[in-house]
PDB file of C-alpha atoms in Angstrom:
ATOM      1  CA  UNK A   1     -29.359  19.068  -1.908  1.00 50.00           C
ATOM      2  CA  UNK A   2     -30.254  16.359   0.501  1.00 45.00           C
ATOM      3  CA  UNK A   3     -28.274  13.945  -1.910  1.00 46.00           C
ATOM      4  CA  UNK A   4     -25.594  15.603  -1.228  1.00 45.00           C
ATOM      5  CA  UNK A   5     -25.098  15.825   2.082  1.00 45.00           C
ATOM      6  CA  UNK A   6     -26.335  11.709   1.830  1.00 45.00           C
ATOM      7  CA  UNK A   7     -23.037  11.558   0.083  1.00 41.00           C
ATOM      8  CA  UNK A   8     -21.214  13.236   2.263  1.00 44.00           C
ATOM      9  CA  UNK A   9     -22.152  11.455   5.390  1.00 40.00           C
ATOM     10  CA  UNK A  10     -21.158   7.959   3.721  1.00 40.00           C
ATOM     11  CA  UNK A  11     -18.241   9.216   2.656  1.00 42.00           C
ATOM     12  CA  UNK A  12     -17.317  10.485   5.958  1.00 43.00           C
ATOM     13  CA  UNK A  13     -18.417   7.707   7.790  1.00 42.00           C
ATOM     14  CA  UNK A  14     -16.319   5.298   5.139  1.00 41.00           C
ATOM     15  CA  UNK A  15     -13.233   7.104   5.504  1.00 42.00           C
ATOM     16  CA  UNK A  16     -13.621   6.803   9.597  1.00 43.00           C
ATOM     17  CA  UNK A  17     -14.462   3.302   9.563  1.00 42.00           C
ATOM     18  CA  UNK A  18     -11.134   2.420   7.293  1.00 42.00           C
ATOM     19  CA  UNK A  19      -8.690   0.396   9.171  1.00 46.00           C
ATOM     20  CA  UNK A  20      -5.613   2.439  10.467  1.00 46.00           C
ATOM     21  CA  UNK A  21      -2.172   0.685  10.131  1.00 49.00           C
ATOM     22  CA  UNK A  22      -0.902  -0.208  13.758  1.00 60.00           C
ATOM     23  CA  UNK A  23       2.838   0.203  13.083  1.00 86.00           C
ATOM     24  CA  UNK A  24       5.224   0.585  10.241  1.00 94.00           C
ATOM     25  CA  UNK A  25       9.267   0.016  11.284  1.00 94.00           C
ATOM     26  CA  UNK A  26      12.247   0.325   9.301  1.00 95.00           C
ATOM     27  CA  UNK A  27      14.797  -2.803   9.399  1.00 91.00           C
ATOM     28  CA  UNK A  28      17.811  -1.414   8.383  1.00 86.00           C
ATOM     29  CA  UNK A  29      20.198  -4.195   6.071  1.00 77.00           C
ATOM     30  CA  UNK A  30      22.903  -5.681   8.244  1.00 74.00           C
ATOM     31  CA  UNK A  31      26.351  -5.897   6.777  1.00 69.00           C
ATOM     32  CA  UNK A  32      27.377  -8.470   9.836  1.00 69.00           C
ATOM     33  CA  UNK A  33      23.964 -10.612   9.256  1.00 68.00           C
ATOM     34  CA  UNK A  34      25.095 -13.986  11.717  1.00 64.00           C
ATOM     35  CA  UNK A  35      24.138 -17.266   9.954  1.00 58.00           C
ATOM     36  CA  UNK A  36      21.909 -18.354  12.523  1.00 56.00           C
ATOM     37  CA  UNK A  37      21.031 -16.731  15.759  1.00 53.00           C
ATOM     38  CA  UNK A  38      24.663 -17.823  17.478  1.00 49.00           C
ATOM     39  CA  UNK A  39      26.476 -17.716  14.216  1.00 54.00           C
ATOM     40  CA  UNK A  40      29.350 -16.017  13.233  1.00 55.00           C
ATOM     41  CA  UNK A  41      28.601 -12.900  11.063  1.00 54.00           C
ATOM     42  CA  UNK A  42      30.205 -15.084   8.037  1.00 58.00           C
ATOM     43  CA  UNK A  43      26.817 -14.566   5.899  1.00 65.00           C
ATOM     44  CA  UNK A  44      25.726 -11.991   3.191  1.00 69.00           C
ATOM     45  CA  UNK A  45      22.223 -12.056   3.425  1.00 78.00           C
ATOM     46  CA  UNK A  46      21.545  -8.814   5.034  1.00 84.00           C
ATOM     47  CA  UNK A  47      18.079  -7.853   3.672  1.00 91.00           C
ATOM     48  CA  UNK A  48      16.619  -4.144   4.787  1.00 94.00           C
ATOM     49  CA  UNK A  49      12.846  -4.106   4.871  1.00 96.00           C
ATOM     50  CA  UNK A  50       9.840  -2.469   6.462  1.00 97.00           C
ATOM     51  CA  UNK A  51       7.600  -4.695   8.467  1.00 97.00           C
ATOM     52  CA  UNK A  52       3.832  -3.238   9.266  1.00 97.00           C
ATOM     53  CA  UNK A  53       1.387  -4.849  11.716  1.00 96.00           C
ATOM     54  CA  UNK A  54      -2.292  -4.502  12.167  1.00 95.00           C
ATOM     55  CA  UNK A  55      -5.498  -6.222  13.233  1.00 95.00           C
ATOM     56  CA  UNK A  56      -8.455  -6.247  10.936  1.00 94.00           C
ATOM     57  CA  UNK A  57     -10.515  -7.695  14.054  1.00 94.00           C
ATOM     58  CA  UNK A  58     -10.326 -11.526  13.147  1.00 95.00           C
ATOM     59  CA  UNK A  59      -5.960 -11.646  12.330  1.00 96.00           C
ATOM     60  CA  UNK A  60      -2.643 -10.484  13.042  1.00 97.00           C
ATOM     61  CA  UNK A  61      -2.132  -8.953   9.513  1.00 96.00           C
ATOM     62  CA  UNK A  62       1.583  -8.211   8.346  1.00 97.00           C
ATOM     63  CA  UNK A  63       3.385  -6.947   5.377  1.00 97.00           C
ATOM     64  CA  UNK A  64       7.377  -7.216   5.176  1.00 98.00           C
ATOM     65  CA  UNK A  65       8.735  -5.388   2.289  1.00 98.00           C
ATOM     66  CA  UNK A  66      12.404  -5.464   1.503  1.00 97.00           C
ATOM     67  CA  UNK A  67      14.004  -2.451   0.839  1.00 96.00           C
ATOM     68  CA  UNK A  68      17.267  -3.770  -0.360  1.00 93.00           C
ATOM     69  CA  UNK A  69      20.253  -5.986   0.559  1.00 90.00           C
ATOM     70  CA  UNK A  70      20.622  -9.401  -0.315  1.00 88.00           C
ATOM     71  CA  UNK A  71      17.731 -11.771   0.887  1.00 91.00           C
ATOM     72  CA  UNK A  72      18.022 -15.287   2.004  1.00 88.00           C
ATOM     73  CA  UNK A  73      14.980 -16.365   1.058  1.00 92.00           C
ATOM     74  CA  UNK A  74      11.141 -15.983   1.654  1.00 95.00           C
ATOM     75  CA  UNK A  75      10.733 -16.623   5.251  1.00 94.00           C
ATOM     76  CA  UNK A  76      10.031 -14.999   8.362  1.00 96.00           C
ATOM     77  CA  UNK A  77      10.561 -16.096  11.934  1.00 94.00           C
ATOM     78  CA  UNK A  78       8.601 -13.590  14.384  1.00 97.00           C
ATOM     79  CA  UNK A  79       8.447 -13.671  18.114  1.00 97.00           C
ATOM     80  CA  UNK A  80       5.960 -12.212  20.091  1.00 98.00           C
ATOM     81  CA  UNK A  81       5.400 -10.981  23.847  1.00 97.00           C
ATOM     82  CA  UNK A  82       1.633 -12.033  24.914  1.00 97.00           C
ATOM     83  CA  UNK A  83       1.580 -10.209  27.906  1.00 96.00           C
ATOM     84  CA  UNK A  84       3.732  -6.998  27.165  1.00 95.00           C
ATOM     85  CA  UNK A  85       2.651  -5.402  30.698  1.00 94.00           C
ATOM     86  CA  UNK A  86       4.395  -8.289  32.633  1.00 93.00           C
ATOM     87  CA  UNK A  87       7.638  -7.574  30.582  1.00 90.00           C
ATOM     88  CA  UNK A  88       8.739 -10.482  30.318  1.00 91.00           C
ATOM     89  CA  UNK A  89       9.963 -11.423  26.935  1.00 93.00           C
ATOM     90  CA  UNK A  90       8.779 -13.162  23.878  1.00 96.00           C
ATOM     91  CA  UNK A  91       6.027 -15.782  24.548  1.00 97.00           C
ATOM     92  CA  UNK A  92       5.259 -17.409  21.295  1.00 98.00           C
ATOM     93  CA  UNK A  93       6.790 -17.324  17.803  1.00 98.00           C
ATOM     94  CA  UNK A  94       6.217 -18.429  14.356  1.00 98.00           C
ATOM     95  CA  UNK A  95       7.772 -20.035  11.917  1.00 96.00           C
ATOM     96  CA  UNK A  96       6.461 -18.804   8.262  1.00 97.00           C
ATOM     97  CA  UNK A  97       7.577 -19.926   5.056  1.00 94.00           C
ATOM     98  CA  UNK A  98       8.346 -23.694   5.211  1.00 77.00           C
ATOM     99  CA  UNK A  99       6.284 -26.643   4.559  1.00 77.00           C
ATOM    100  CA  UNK A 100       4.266 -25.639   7.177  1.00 84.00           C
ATOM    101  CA  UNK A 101       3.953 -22.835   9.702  1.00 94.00           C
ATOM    102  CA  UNK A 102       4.989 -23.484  12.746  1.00 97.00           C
ATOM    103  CA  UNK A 103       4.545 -22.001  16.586  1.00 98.00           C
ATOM    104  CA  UNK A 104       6.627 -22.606  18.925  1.00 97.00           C
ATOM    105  CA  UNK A 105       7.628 -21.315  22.377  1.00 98.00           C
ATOM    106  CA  UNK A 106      10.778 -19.532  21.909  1.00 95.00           C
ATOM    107  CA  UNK A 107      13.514 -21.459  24.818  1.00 93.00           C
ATOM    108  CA  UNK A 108      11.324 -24.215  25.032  1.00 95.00           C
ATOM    109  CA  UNK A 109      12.157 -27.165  22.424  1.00 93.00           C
ATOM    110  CA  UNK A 110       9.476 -28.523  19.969  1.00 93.00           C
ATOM    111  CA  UNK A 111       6.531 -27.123  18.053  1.00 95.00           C
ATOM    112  CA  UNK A 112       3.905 -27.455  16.301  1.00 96.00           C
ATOM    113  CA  UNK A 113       2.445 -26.866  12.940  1.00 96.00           C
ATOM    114  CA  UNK A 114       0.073 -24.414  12.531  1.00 96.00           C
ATOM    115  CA  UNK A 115      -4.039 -25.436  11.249  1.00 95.00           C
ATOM    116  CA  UNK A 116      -4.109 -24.355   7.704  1.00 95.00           C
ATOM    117  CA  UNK A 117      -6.975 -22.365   8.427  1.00 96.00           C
ATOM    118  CA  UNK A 118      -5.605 -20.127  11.325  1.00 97.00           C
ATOM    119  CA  UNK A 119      -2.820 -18.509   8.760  1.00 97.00           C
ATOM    120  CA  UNK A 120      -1.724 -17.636   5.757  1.00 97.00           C
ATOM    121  CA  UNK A 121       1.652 -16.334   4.135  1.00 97.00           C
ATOM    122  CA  UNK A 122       2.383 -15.452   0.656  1.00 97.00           C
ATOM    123  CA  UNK A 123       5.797 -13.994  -1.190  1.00 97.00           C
ATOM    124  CA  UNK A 124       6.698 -12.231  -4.252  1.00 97.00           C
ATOM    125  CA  UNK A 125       9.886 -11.076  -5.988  1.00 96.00           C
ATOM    126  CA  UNK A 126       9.683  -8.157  -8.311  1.00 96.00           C
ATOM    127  CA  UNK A 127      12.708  -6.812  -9.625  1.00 95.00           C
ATOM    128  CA  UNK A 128      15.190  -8.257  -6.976  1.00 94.00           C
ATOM    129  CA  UNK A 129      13.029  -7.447  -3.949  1.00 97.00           C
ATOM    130  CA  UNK A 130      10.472 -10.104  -1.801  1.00 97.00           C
ATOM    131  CA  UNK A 131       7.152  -8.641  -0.061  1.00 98.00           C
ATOM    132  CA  UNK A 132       6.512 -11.143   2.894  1.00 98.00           C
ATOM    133  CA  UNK A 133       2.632 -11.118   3.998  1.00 98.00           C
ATOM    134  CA  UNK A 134       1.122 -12.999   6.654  1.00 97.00           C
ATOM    135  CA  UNK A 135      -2.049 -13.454   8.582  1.00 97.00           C
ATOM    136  CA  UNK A 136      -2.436 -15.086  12.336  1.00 97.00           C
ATOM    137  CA  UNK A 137      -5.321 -15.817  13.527  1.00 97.00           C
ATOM    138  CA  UNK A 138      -6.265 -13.756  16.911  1.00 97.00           C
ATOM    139  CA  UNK A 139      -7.324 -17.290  18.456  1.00 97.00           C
ATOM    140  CA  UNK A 140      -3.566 -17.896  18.440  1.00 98.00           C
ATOM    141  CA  UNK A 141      -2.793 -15.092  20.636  1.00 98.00           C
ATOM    142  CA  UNK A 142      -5.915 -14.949  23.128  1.00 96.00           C
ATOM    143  CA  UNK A 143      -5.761 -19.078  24.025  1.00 96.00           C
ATOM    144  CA  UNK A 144      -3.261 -21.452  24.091  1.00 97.00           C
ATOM    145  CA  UNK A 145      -2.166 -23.537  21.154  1.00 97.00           C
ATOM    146  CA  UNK A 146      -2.695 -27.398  21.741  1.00 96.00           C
ATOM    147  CA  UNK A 147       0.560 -28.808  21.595  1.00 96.00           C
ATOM    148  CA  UNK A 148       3.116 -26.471  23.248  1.00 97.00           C
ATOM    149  CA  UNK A 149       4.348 -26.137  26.607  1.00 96.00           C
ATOM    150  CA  UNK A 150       3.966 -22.711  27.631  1.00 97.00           C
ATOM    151  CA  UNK A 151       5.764 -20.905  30.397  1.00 95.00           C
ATOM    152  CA  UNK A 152       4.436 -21.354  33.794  1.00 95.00           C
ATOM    153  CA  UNK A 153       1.716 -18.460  34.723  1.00 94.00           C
ATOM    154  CA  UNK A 154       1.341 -17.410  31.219  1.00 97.00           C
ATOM    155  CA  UNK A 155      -1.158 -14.636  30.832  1.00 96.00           C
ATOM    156  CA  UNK A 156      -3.047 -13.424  27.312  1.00 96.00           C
ATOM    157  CA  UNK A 157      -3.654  -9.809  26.904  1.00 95.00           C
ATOM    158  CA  UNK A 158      -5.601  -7.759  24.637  1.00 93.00           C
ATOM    159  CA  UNK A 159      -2.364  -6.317  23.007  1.00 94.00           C
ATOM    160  CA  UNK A 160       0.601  -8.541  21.789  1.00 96.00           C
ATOM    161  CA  UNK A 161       4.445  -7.264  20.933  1.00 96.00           C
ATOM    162  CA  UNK A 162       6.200  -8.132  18.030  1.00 97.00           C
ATOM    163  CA  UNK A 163       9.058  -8.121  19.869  1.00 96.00           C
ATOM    164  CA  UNK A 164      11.696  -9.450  16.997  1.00 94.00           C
ATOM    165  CA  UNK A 165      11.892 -10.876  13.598  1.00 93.00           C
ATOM    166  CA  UNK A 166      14.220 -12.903  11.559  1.00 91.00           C
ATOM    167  CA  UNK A 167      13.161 -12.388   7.888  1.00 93.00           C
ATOM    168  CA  UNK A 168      14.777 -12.404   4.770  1.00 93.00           C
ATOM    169  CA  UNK A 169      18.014 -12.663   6.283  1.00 87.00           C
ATOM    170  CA  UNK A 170      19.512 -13.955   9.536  1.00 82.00           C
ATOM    171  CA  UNK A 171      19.701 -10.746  11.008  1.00 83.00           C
ATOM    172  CA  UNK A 172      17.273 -10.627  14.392  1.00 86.00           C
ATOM    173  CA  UNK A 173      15.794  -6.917  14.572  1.00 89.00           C
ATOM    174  CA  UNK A 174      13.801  -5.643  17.418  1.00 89.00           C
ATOM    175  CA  UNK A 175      14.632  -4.736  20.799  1.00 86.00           C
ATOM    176  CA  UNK A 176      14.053  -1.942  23.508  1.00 87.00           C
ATOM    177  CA  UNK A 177      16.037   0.328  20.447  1.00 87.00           C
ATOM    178  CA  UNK A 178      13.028   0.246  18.934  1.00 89.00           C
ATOM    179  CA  UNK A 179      10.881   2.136  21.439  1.00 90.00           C
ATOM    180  CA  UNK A 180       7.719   0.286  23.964  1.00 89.00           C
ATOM    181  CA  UNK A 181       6.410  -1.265  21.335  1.00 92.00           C
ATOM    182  CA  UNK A 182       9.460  -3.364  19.886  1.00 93.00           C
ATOM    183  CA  UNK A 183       8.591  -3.880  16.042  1.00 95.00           C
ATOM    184  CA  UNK A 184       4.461  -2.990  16.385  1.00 95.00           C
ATOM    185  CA  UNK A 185       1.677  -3.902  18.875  1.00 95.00           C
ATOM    186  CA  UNK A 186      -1.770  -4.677  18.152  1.00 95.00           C
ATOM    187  CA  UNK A 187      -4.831  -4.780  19.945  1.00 95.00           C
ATOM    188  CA  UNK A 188      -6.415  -8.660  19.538  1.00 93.00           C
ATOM    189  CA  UNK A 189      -9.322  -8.307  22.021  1.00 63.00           C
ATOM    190  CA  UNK A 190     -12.000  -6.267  20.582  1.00 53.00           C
ATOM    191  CA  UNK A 191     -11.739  -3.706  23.165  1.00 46.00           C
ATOM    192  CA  UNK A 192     -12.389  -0.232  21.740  1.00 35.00           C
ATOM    193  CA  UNK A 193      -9.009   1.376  20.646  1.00 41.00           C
ATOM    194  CA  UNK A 194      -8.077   4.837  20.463  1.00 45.00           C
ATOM    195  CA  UNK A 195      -8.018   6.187  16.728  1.00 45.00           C
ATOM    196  CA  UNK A 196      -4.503   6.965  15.669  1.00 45.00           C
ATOM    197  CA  UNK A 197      -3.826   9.579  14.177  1.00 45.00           C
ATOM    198  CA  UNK A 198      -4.779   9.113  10.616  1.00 45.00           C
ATOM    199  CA  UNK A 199      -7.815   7.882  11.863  1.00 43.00           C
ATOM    200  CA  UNK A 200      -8.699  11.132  13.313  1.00 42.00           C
ATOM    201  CA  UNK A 201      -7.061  13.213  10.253  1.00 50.00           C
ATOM    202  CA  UNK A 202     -10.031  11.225   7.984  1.00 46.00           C
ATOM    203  CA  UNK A 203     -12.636  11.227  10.203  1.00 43.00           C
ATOM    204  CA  UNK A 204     -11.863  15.253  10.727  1.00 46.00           C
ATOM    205  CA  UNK A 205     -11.582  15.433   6.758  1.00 47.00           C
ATOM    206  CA  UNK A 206     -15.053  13.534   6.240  1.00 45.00           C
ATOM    207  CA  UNK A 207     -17.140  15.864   9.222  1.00 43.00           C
ATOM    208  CA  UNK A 208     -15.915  18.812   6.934  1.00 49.00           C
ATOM    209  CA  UNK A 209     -16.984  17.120   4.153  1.00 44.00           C
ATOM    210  CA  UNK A 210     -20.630  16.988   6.207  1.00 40.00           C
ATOM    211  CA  UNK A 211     -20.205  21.100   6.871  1.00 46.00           C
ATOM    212  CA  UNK A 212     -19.181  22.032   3.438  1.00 44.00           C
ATOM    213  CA  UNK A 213     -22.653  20.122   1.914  1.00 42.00           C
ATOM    214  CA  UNK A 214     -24.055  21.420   4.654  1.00 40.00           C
ATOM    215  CA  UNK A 215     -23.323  25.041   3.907  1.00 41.00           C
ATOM    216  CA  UNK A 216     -23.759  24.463   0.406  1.00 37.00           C
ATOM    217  CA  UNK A 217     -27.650  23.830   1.192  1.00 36.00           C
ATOM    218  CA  UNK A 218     -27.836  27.045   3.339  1.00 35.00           C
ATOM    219  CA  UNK A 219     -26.450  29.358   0.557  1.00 34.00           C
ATOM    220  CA  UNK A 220     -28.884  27.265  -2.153  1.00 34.00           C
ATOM    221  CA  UNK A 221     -31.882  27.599  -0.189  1.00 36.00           C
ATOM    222  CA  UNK A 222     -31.193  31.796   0.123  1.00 33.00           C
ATOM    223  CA  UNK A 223     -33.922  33.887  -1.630  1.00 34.00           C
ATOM    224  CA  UNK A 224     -32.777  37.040  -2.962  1.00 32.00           C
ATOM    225  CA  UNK A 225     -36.280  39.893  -2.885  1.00 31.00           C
ATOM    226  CA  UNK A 226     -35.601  43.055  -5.552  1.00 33.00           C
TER     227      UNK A 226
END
């Protein structure tokens, strides 16, 4: 019986240790899509997607998956606030899906293209529909990146905002309509987090898992006298 409960401890402690998503948003498609950010809406790529954000303690991880609309190709532009307790904005964005990645400061001109090993961004199109996923590097978001001309007093926090994105389509999502924290925020620090709450629904599931062996040794180990 002591196998069991063996069991039943790893278990439990594998389904506590499993990464919890951060943040999953719904980007709903955009009939008036501009063509760029000061555009005219003149343009019909007006992709719907959902965009989720985590940190798997060494990247920014993301997955954008449309959900329909018309896409204008694999690419997302995403702009992030590095100090979200100052309020103050978007401090750093990046450019996925060309040649190169690129950061840049967003209202500042120029950037700079990302080291191959700090990222990484994929696509694929199945029936019609692109899934977008990207990795960052937490060194991008904790230190300054050699090359760009950051704002005056810029601070790095343990938590970053995705503030907005510009993928698939031309259409910028994000905003205070979105809540605190914009399109997701992530903790890129190390400091302890507080388990969400599917974190503590499997950790709860894998202590009863724990009781139930442990309850099943009790009963086994009974002797019955005539």
């Amino acid at each position: 019986m002591r196998s069991n409960i063996r069991y039943a401890v790893t278990a439990a402690l594998l389904l506590a240790s499993s990464p919890a998503l951060a943040s999953t948003v719904s980007v709903a498609t955009d009939p008036n899509a501009p063509t760029s950010n000061f555009g005219s809406p003149s343009n019909t790529a007006t992709a719907g997607y959902t965009l989720t954000l985590s940190d798997d303690g060494n990247s920014v991880i993301g997955s954008i998956v449309q959900t329909g609309g018309v896409s204008a190709g694999p690419f997302a532009n995403l702009y992030f606030d590095l100090n979200p307790s100052v309020m103050n904005g978007s401090d750093l964005g990046f450019e996925l899906g060309t040649a190169s990645g690129d950061a840049f400061i967003p209202g500042i001109n120029g950037n700079v293209a990302l080291n191959p090993s700090s990222y990484t961004f994929s696509a694929v199109t199945v029936g019609g529909l692109t899934t977008l996923n990207f990795s960052l590097a937490n060194s991008l978001f904790t230190s300054p990146i050699a090359g760009l001309n950051y704002y005056a007093g810029q601070t790095f926090e343990n938590n970053v905002t995705l503030r907005l994105s510009q993928s698939l389509s031309y259409s910028v999502a994000g905003g205070a309509t979105y809540g605190p924290n914009r399109l997701g925020t992530v903790n890129v620090g190390g400091a302890a987090a507080v388990p969400e709450t599917a974190t503590w629904g499997m950790m709860i599931a894998g202590f009863g898992m724990i009781g139930a062996a442990m309850r099943y040794r009790r009963r086994s180990a009974k002797v019955t006298f005539a």
